[in-house]
Amino acid sequence: MDLVANVLLAAGASPAMIHSIEEIPDFTPKAHALYINVGTLTPDWLPAMKLAVQVANENKKPWVLDPVAAGASGFRLKACLELLRTNPTVVRGNASEIMALFKGSEDSNSKGVDSIHESTDAVEAAKSLAQISGSIVAVSGAVDIVTDGQRVVGAKNGVSMLQKITATGCSVTALIAAFVAIDPSRAFEATVSALSMFGVASEIGMDMAKGPASLRMHLIDSLYGLDQATVLHRVNISVI
């Protein structure tokens, strides 16, 4: 939660990390986008998540789902599938999470939040999931895949050391929500842009980092300092 909030602040967004179901009716209508992350899912938190989605939909607010470790347990998978049926604007996960959602079944080989598949292994699952759900589906990996069920784009920026820092996946999903908030009608472009800019920031940060801890710091600084010229020079996006 700490890294998610700091990434959003560095990007110019204004996060509010709300858990209490009592606050949902007050906070959600004021938000420009809602981000649902099931990383620390509990039976007590799930009703608040569902209510937040309901209020967001009633107020025509875009919302983004991160199905963290969706295939790791029956409780987690059921919750993610229920949320998926409530029309998320974007779903972002790693390959194993997206494949678990598409198959609708637990993965006996699951390593929790760690993906055991490459993002490119999940292209067809992501396309089908996008067609079924009506959501933009993003698959993080060495190449970040984004699809609306028809178009498929690959964003190829980033560094492998991000895997050694907890919550970087959660943070890039939050960044997607912030980008979608600017223009919900262009959620596909917003998703690709957020993934690319996060990847560019990580590359710049890696040039100064000595390991995961310093990369975390430099990632936030680099994201804060990004300018248009740097982004346009460094982004690597292609149609797949």
PDB file of C-alpha atoms in Angstrom:
ATOM      1  CA  MET A   1       0.000   0.000   0.000  1.00  0.00           C
ATOM      2  CA  ASP A   2       2.904   2.332   0.776  1.00  0.00           C
ATOM      3  CA  LEU A   3       4.522   1.865  -2.637  1.00  0.00           C
ATOM      4  CA  VAL A   4       1.192   2.144  -4.442  1.00  0.00           C
ATOM      5  CA  ALA A   5       0.431   5.463  -2.763  1.00  0.00           C
ATOM      6  CA  ASN A   6       3.905   6.863  -3.427  1.00  0.00           C
ATOM      7  CA  VAL A   7       3.842   5.838  -7.095  1.00  0.00           C
ATOM      8  CA  LEU A   8       0.490   7.569  -7.530  1.00  0.00           C
ATOM      9  CA  LEU A   9       1.738  10.719  -5.801  1.00  0.00           C
ATOM     10  CA  ALA A  10       4.901  10.745  -7.936  1.00  0.00           C
ATOM     11  CA  ALA A  11       2.745  10.557 -11.054  1.00  0.00           C
ATOM     12  CA  GLY A  12       0.587  13.485  -9.957  1.00  0.00           C
ATOM     13  CA  ALA A  13      -2.433  11.535  -8.747  1.00  0.00           C
ATOM     14  CA  SER A  14      -4.104  11.835  -5.328  1.00  0.00           C
ATOM     15  CA  PRO A  15      -4.681   8.437  -3.671  1.00  0.00           C
ATOM     16  CA  ALA A  16      -7.056   7.570  -0.829  1.00  0.00           C
ATOM     17  CA  MET A  17      -6.588   4.068   0.596  1.00  0.00           C
ATOM     18  CA  ILE A  18     -10.066   3.197   1.865  1.00  0.00           C
ATOM     19  CA  HIS A  19     -11.036  -0.102   3.562  1.00  0.00           C
ATOM     20  CA  SER A  20     -14.007   0.730   5.736  1.00  0.00           C
ATOM     21  CA  ILE A  21     -17.349  -0.151   4.193  1.00  0.00           C
ATOM     22  CA  GLU A  22     -18.867   2.782   6.090  1.00  0.00           C
ATOM     23  CA  GLU A  23     -16.746   5.256   4.086  1.00  0.00           C
ATOM     24  CA  ILE A  24     -17.382   3.796   0.623  1.00  0.00           C
ATOM     25  CA  PRO A  25     -20.587   5.790  -0.118  1.00  0.00           C
ATOM     26  CA  ASP A  26     -18.796   9.054   0.716  1.00  0.00           C
ATOM     27  CA  PHE A  27     -15.425   8.493  -0.942  1.00  0.00           C
ATOM     28  CA  THR A  28     -16.194   6.528  -4.121  1.00  0.00           C
ATOM     29  CA  PRO A  29     -18.454   9.085  -5.881  1.00  0.00           C
ATOM     30  CA  LYS A  30     -15.722  11.722  -5.462  1.00  0.00           C
ATOM     31  CA  ALA A  31     -13.010   9.577  -7.054  1.00  0.00           C
ATOM     32  CA  HIS A  32     -12.118   9.840 -10.729  1.00  0.00           C
ATOM     33  CA  ALA A  33     -11.301   6.108 -10.739  1.00  0.00           C
ATOM     34  CA  LEU A  34     -11.534   3.164  -8.356  1.00  0.00           C
ATOM     35  CA  TYR A  35      -8.768   0.589  -7.914  1.00  0.00           C
ATOM     36  CA  ILE A  36      -9.591  -2.800  -6.385  1.00  0.00           C
ATOM     37  CA  ASN A  37      -6.586  -4.864  -5.256  1.00  0.00           C
ATOM     38  CA  VAL A  38      -7.201  -8.254  -3.634  1.00  0.00           C
ATOM     39  CA  GLY A  39      -3.632  -8.720  -2.410  1.00  0.00           C
ATOM     40  CA  THR A  40      -4.557  -8.817   1.287  1.00  0.00           C
ATOM     41  CA  LEU A  41      -8.045 -10.225   0.764  1.00  0.00           C
ATOM     42  CA  THR A  42     -10.103 -11.114   3.840  1.00  0.00           C
ATOM     43  CA  PRO A  43     -13.791 -11.990   4.309  1.00  0.00           C
ATOM     44  CA  ASP A  44     -14.177  -8.668   6.122  1.00  0.00           C
ATOM     45  CA  TRP A  45     -12.750  -6.587   3.258  1.00  0.00           C
ATOM     46  CA  LEU A  46     -14.575  -8.270   0.381  1.00  0.00           C
ATOM     47  CA  PRO A  47     -18.011  -6.677   1.038  1.00  0.00           C
ATOM     48  CA  ALA A  48     -16.395  -3.229   1.006  1.00  0.00           C
ATOM     49  CA  MET A  49     -14.742  -4.020  -2.333  1.00  0.00           C
ATOM     50  CA  LYS A  50     -18.054  -5.130  -3.815  1.00  0.00           C
ATOM     51  CA  LEU A  51     -19.869  -2.062  -2.515  1.00  0.00           C
ATOM     52  CA  ALA A  52     -17.161   0.234  -3.885  1.00  0.00           C
ATOM     53  CA  VAL A  53     -17.573  -1.356  -7.308  1.00  0.00           C
ATOM     54  CA  GLN A  54     -21.349  -0.998  -7.095  1.00  0.00           C
ATOM     55  CA  VAL A  55     -21.081   2.697  -6.215  1.00  0.00           C
ATOM     56  CA  ALA A  56     -18.481   3.271  -8.935  1.00  0.00           C
ATOM     57  CA  ASN A  57     -20.723   1.652 -11.536  1.00  0.00           C
ATOM     58  CA  GLU A  58     -23.761   3.622 -10.367  1.00  0.00           C
ATOM     59  CA  ASN A  59     -21.751   6.839 -10.696  1.00  0.00           C
ATOM     60  CA  LYS A  60     -20.246   5.804 -14.052  1.00  0.00           C
ATOM     61  CA  LYS A  61     -16.714   5.843 -12.651  1.00  0.00           C
ATOM     62  CA  PRO A  62     -14.059   3.636 -14.272  1.00  0.00           C
ATOM     63  CA  TRP A  63     -12.577   0.941 -12.068  1.00  0.00           C
ATOM     64  CA  VAL A  64      -9.581  -1.330 -12.336  1.00  0.00           C
ATOM     65  CA  LEU A  65      -9.096  -4.830 -10.892  1.00  0.00           C
ATOM     66  CA  ASP A  66      -5.826  -6.449  -9.821  1.00  0.00           C
ATOM     67  CA  PRO A  67      -6.609 -10.158  -9.214  1.00  0.00           C
ATOM     68  CA  VAL A  68      -3.548 -10.846  -7.064  1.00  0.00           C
ATOM     69  CA  ALA A  69      -2.758 -14.591  -6.838  1.00  0.00           C
ATOM     70  CA  ALA A  70      -6.192 -15.384  -8.282  1.00  0.00           C
ATOM     71  CA  GLY A  71      -5.450 -19.079  -8.735  1.00  0.00           C
ATOM     72  CA  ALA A  72      -3.827 -19.639  -5.338  1.00  0.00           C
ATOM     73  CA  SER A  73      -6.971 -20.460  -3.332  1.00  0.00           C
ATOM     74  CA  GLY A  74     -10.642 -21.197  -3.841  1.00  0.00           C
ATOM     75  CA  PHE A  75     -11.718 -18.197  -1.757  1.00  0.00           C
ATOM     76  CA  ARG A  76      -9.488 -15.827  -3.700  1.00  0.00           C
ATOM     77  CA  LEU A  77     -10.529 -17.202  -7.099  1.00  0.00           C
ATOM     78  CA  LYS A  78     -14.251 -17.028  -6.270  1.00  0.00           C
ATOM     79  CA  ALA A  79     -13.907 -13.428  -5.105  1.00  0.00           C
ATOM     80  CA  CYS A  80     -11.999 -12.419  -8.235  1.00  0.00           C
ATOM     81  CA  LEU A  81     -14.523 -14.082 -10.535  1.00  0.00           C
ATOM     82  CA  GLU A  82     -17.383 -12.331  -8.730  1.00  0.00           C
ATOM     83  CA  LEU A  83     -15.620  -8.979  -9.141  1.00  0.00           C
ATOM     84  CA  LEU A  84     -14.871  -9.754 -12.789  1.00  0.00           C
ATOM     85  CA  ARG A  85     -18.597 -10.134 -13.440  1.00  0.00           C
ATOM     86  CA  THR A  86     -19.199  -6.535 -12.329  1.00  0.00           C
ATOM     87  CA  ASN A  87     -17.664  -4.861 -15.380  1.00  0.00           C
ATOM     88  CA  PRO A  88     -14.146  -3.671 -14.543  1.00  0.00           C
ATOM     89  CA  THR A  89     -12.788  -1.178 -17.049  1.00  0.00           C
ATOM     90  CA  VAL A  90      -9.356  -2.819 -16.915  1.00  0.00           C
ATOM     91  CA  VAL A  91      -8.020  -6.058 -15.438  1.00  0.00           C
ATOM     92  CA  ARG A  92      -4.237  -6.244 -14.911  1.00  0.00           C
ATOM     93  CA  GLY A  93      -2.425  -9.329 -13.673  1.00  0.00           C
ATOM     94  CA  ASN A  94       0.526 -11.550 -14.405  1.00  0.00           C
ATOM     95  CA  ALA A  95       0.172 -14.442 -16.824  1.00  0.00           C
ATOM     96  CA  SER A  96      -0.759 -17.016 -14.178  1.00  0.00           C
ATOM     97  CA  GLU A  97      -3.427 -14.749 -12.674  1.00  0.00           C
ATOM     98  CA  ILE A  98      -5.024 -13.972 -16.046  1.00  0.00           C
ATOM     99  CA  MET A  99      -4.985 -17.641 -17.054  1.00  0.00           C
ATOM    100  CA  ALA A 100      -6.613 -18.626 -13.751  1.00  0.00           C
ATOM    101  CA  LEU A 101      -9.394 -16.092 -14.327  1.00  0.00           C
ATOM    102  CA  PHE A 102      -9.962 -17.315 -17.872  1.00  0.00           C
ATOM    103  CA  LYS A 103     -10.036 -20.982 -16.855  1.00  0.00           C
ATOM    104  CA  GLY A 104     -12.047 -20.255 -13.710  1.00  0.00           C
ATOM    105  CA  SER A 105     -10.057 -22.798 -11.741  1.00  0.00           C
ATOM    106  CA  GLU A 106      -7.357 -22.934  -9.116  1.00  0.00           C
ATOM    107  CA  ASP A 107      -3.785 -23.667 -10.179  1.00  0.00           C
ATOM    108  CA  SER A 108      -2.258 -26.535  -8.183  1.00  0.00           C
ATOM    109  CA  ASN A 109       1.190 -25.288  -9.182  1.00  0.00           C
ATOM    110  CA  SER A 110       0.505 -21.724  -8.055  1.00  0.00           C
ATOM    111  CA  LYS A 111       3.311 -19.861  -6.303  1.00  0.00           C
ATOM    112  CA  GLY A 112       1.007 -17.157  -4.981  1.00  0.00           C
ATOM    113  CA  VAL A 113       1.816 -13.775  -6.477  1.00  0.00           C
ATOM    114  CA  ASP A 114       4.701 -15.171  -8.576  1.00  0.00           C
ATOM    115  CA  SER A 115       3.834 -16.059 -12.148  1.00  0.00           C
ATOM    116  CA  ILE A 116       4.881 -19.481 -13.437  1.00  0.00           C
ATOM    117  CA  HIS A 117       4.077 -18.457 -17.018  1.00  0.00           C
ATOM    118  CA  GLU A 118       5.449 -15.859 -19.422  1.00  0.00           C
ATOM    119  CA  SER A 119       3.137 -13.027 -20.457  1.00  0.00           C
ATOM    120  CA  THR A 120       3.238 -14.246 -24.055  1.00  0.00           C
ATOM    121  CA  ASP A 121       1.828 -17.608 -22.895  1.00  0.00           C
ATOM    122  CA  ALA A 122      -1.357 -15.810 -21.854  1.00  0.00           C
ATOM    123  CA  VAL A 123      -2.143 -13.849 -25.035  1.00  0.00           C
ATOM    124  CA  GLU A 124      -5.035 -16.043 -26.136  1.00  0.00           C
ATOM    125  CA  ALA A 125      -6.419 -16.319 -22.605  1.00  0.00           C
ATOM    126  CA  ALA A 126      -6.234 -12.529 -22.259  1.00  0.00           C
ATOM    127  CA  LYS A 127      -8.015 -11.968 -25.578  1.00  0.00           C
ATOM    128  CA  SER A 128     -10.786 -14.399 -24.649  1.00  0.00           C
ATOM    129  CA  LEU A 129     -11.133 -12.914 -21.168  1.00  0.00           C
ATOM    130  CA  ALA A 130     -11.414  -9.431 -22.680  1.00  0.00           C
ATOM    131  CA  GLN A 131     -14.120 -10.604 -25.074  1.00  0.00           C
ATOM    132  CA  ILE A 132     -16.079 -12.339 -22.303  1.00  0.00           C
ATOM    133  CA  SER A 133     -15.783  -9.566 -19.710  1.00  0.00           C
ATOM    134  CA  GLY A 134     -15.801  -6.501 -21.954  1.00  0.00           C
ATOM    135  CA  SER A 135     -12.730  -5.278 -20.062  1.00  0.00           C
ATOM    136  CA  ILE A 136      -9.312  -4.223 -21.255  1.00  0.00           C
ATOM    137  CA  VAL A 137      -6.980  -7.010 -20.111  1.00  0.00           C
ATOM    138  CA  ALA A 138      -3.296  -6.406 -19.374  1.00  0.00           C
ATOM    139  CA  VAL A 139      -0.723  -9.119 -18.693  1.00  0.00           C
ATOM    140  CA  SER A 140       2.518  -8.031 -17.056  1.00  0.00           C
ATOM    141  CA  GLY A 141       5.806  -9.702 -17.915  1.00  0.00           C
ATOM    142  CA  ALA A 142       9.019  -9.200 -19.867  1.00  0.00           C
ATOM    143  CA  VAL A 143       6.627  -7.889 -22.514  1.00  0.00           C
ATOM    144  CA  ASP A 144       3.476  -6.312 -21.100  1.00  0.00           C
ATOM    145  CA  ILE A 145       0.485  -7.445 -23.161  1.00  0.00           C
ATOM    146  CA  VAL A 146      -2.652  -5.305 -23.516  1.00  0.00           C
ATOM    147  CA  THR A 147      -5.774  -6.408 -25.393  1.00  0.00           C
ATOM    148  CA  ASP A 148      -9.392  -5.411 -25.839  1.00  0.00           C
ATOM    149  CA  GLY A 149     -10.199  -8.801 -27.321  1.00  0.00           C
ATOM    150  CA  GLN A 150      -9.333  -7.694 -30.847  1.00  0.00           C
ATOM    151  CA  ARG A 151      -6.246  -5.493 -30.719  1.00  0.00           C
ATOM    152  CA  VAL A 152      -3.121  -6.820 -29.000  1.00  0.00           C
ATOM    153  CA  VAL A 153      -0.231  -4.509 -28.131  1.00  0.00           C
ATOM    154  CA  GLY A 154       3.085  -5.221 -26.438  1.00  0.00           C
ATOM    155  CA  ALA A 155       4.843  -2.705 -24.192  1.00  0.00           C
ATOM    156  CA  LYS A 156       8.484  -3.704 -23.906  1.00  0.00           C
ATOM    157  CA  ASN A 157       9.964  -1.324 -21.348  1.00  0.00           C
ATOM    158  CA  GLY A 158      10.986  -2.400 -17.845  1.00  0.00           C
ATOM    159  CA  VAL A 159      13.682  -4.242 -15.900  1.00  0.00           C
ATOM    160  CA  SER A 160      13.707  -7.738 -14.408  1.00  0.00           C
ATOM    161  CA  MET A 161      14.695  -6.495 -10.946  1.00  0.00           C
ATOM    162  CA  LEU A 162      11.160  -5.168 -10.458  1.00  0.00           C
ATOM    163  CA  GLN A 163      10.313  -8.775  -9.592  1.00  0.00           C
ATOM    164  CA  LYS A 164      12.495  -8.413  -6.484  1.00  0.00           C
ATOM    165  CA  ILE A 165      10.421  -5.518  -5.110  1.00  0.00           C
ATOM    166  CA  THR A 166       7.073  -6.277  -3.543  1.00  0.00           C
ATOM    167  CA  ALA A 167       4.031  -4.368  -4.845  1.00  0.00           C
ATOM    168  CA  THR A 168       5.493  -3.165  -8.138  1.00  0.00           C
ATOM    169  CA  GLY A 169       2.716  -5.021  -9.964  1.00  0.00           C
ATOM    170  CA  CYS A 170       0.141  -3.513  -7.622  1.00  0.00           C
ATOM    171  CA  SER A 171       1.668  -0.096  -8.248  1.00  0.00           C
ATOM    172  CA  VAL A 172       1.535  -0.295 -12.027  1.00  0.00           C
ATOM    173  CA  THR A 173      -2.133  -1.320 -11.820  1.00  0.00           C
ATOM    174  CA  ALA A 174      -2.749   1.752  -9.675  1.00  0.00           C
ATOM    175  CA  LEU A 175      -0.981   3.861 -12.298  1.00  0.00           C
ATOM    176  CA  ILE A 176      -3.282   2.369 -14.944  1.00  0.00           C
ATOM    177  CA  ALA A 177      -6.276   3.489 -12.869  1.00  0.00           C
ATOM    178  CA  ALA A 178      -4.842   7.018 -12.649  1.00  0.00           C
ATOM    179  CA  PHE A 179      -4.302   7.136 -16.414  1.00  0.00           C
ATOM    180  CA  VAL A 180      -7.775   5.744 -17.146  1.00  0.00           C
ATOM    181  CA  ALA A 181      -9.237   8.440 -14.886  1.00  0.00           C
ATOM    182  CA  ILE A 182      -8.019  11.112 -17.324  1.00  0.00           C
ATOM    183  CA  ASP A 183     -10.075   9.761 -20.239  1.00  0.00           C
ATOM    184  CA  PRO A 184     -12.110   6.599 -19.531  1.00  0.00           C
ATOM    185  CA  SER A 185     -13.191   6.420 -23.182  1.00  0.00           C
ATOM    186  CA  ARG A 186      -9.572   5.626 -24.112  1.00  0.00           C
ATOM    187  CA  ALA A 187      -8.874   2.967 -21.502  1.00  0.00           C
ATOM    188  CA  PHE A 188      -6.879   0.832 -23.951  1.00  0.00           C
ATOM    189  CA  GLU A 189      -4.451   3.645 -24.738  1.00  0.00           C
ATOM    190  CA  ALA A 190      -4.280   4.647 -21.077  1.00  0.00           C
ATOM    191  CA  THR A 191      -3.356   1.113 -20.034  1.00  0.00           C
ATOM    192  CA  VAL A 192      -0.579   0.797 -22.610  1.00  0.00           C
ATOM    193  CA  SER A 193       0.752   4.240 -21.700  1.00  0.00           C
ATOM    194  CA  ALA A 194       0.811   3.548 -17.957  1.00  0.00           C
ATOM    195  CA  LEU A 195       2.650   0.249 -18.392  1.00  0.00           C
ATOM    196  CA  SER A 196       5.155   1.867 -20.753  1.00  0.00           C
ATOM    197  CA  MET A 197       5.864   4.877 -18.551  1.00  0.00           C
ATOM    198  CA  PHE A 198       6.275   2.707 -15.459  1.00  0.00           C
ATOM    199  CA  GLY A 199       8.714   0.586 -17.445  1.00  0.00           C
ATOM    200  CA  VAL A 200      10.655   3.642 -18.633  1.00  0.00           C
ATOM    201  CA  ALA A 201      10.879   4.950 -15.055  1.00  0.00           C
ATOM    202  CA  SER A 202      12.217   1.583 -13.903  1.00  0.00           C
ATOM    203  CA  GLU A 203      14.882   1.623 -16.629  1.00  0.00           C
ATOM    204  CA  ILE A 204      16.033   5.098 -15.644  1.00  0.00           C
ATOM    205  CA  GLY A 205      15.961   4.108 -11.980  1.00  0.00           C
ATOM    206  CA  MET A 206      17.972   0.966 -12.686  1.00  0.00           C
ATOM    207  CA  ASP A 207      20.795   3.085 -14.130  1.00  0.00           C
ATOM    208  CA  MET A 208      21.279   4.548 -10.639  1.00  0.00           C
ATOM    209  CA  ALA A 209      20.307   1.585  -8.468  1.00  0.00           C
ATOM    210  CA  LYS A 210      22.593  -0.899  -6.710  1.00  0.00           C
ATOM    211  CA  GLY A 211      19.881  -3.397  -5.891  1.00  0.00           C
ATOM    212  CA  PRO A 212      16.149  -3.800  -5.212  1.00  0.00           C
ATOM    213  CA  ALA A 213      15.993  -1.368  -2.281  1.00  0.00           C
ATOM    214  CA  SER A 214      17.665   1.491  -4.129  1.00  0.00           C
ATOM    215  CA  LEU A 215      15.683   0.702  -7.296  1.00  0.00           C
ATOM    216  CA  ARG A 216      12.480   1.187  -5.305  1.00  0.00           C
ATOM    217  CA  MET A 217      13.625   4.680  -4.342  1.00  0.00           C
ATOM    218  CA  HIS A 218      14.941   5.610  -7.790  1.00  0.00           C
ATOM    219  CA  LEU A 219      11.799   4.236  -9.475  1.00  0.00           C
ATOM    220  CA  ILE A 220       9.653   6.739  -7.579  1.00  0.00           C
ATOM    221  CA  ASP A 221      12.094   9.580  -8.275  1.00  0.00           C
ATOM    222  CA  SER A 222      12.326   8.683 -11.964  1.00  0.00           C
ATOM    223  CA  LEU A 223       8.571   8.515 -12.368  1.00  0.00           C
ATOM    224  CA  TYR A 224       8.265  11.918 -10.702  1.00  0.00           C
ATOM    225  CA  GLY A 225      10.897  13.405 -13.011  1.00  0.00           C
ATOM    226  CA  LEU A 226       9.674  11.981 -16.339  1.00  0.00           C
ATOM    227  CA  ASP A 227       9.123  14.493 -19.112  1.00  0.00           C
ATOM    228  CA  GLN A 228       7.467  14.165 -22.495  1.00  0.00           C
ATOM    229  CA  ALA A 229      10.704  14.129 -24.486  1.00  0.00           C
ATOM    230  CA  THR A 230      12.151  11.288 -22.409  1.00  0.00           C
ATOM    231  CA  VAL A 231       8.990   9.237 -22.672  1.00  0.00           C
ATOM    232  CA  LEU A 232       8.687   9.658 -26.443  1.00  0.00           C
ATOM    233  CA  HIS A 233      12.360   8.788 -26.899  1.00  0.00           C
ATOM    234  CA  ARG A 234      12.332   5.656 -24.748  1.00  0.00           C
ATOM    235  CA  VAL A 235       8.911   3.990 -25.056  1.00  0.00           C
ATOM    236  CA  ASN A 236       8.902   0.698 -26.927  1.00  0.00           C
ATOM    237  CA  ILE A 237       5.369  -0.249 -27.985  1.00  0.00           C
ATOM    238  CA  SER A 238       4.425  -2.554 -30.852  1.00  0.00           C
ATOM    239  CA  VAL A 239       1.423  -4.366 -32.249  1.00  0.00           C
ATOM    240  CA  ILE A 240       1.480  -8.127 -31.627  1.00  0.00           C
TER     241      ILE A 240
END
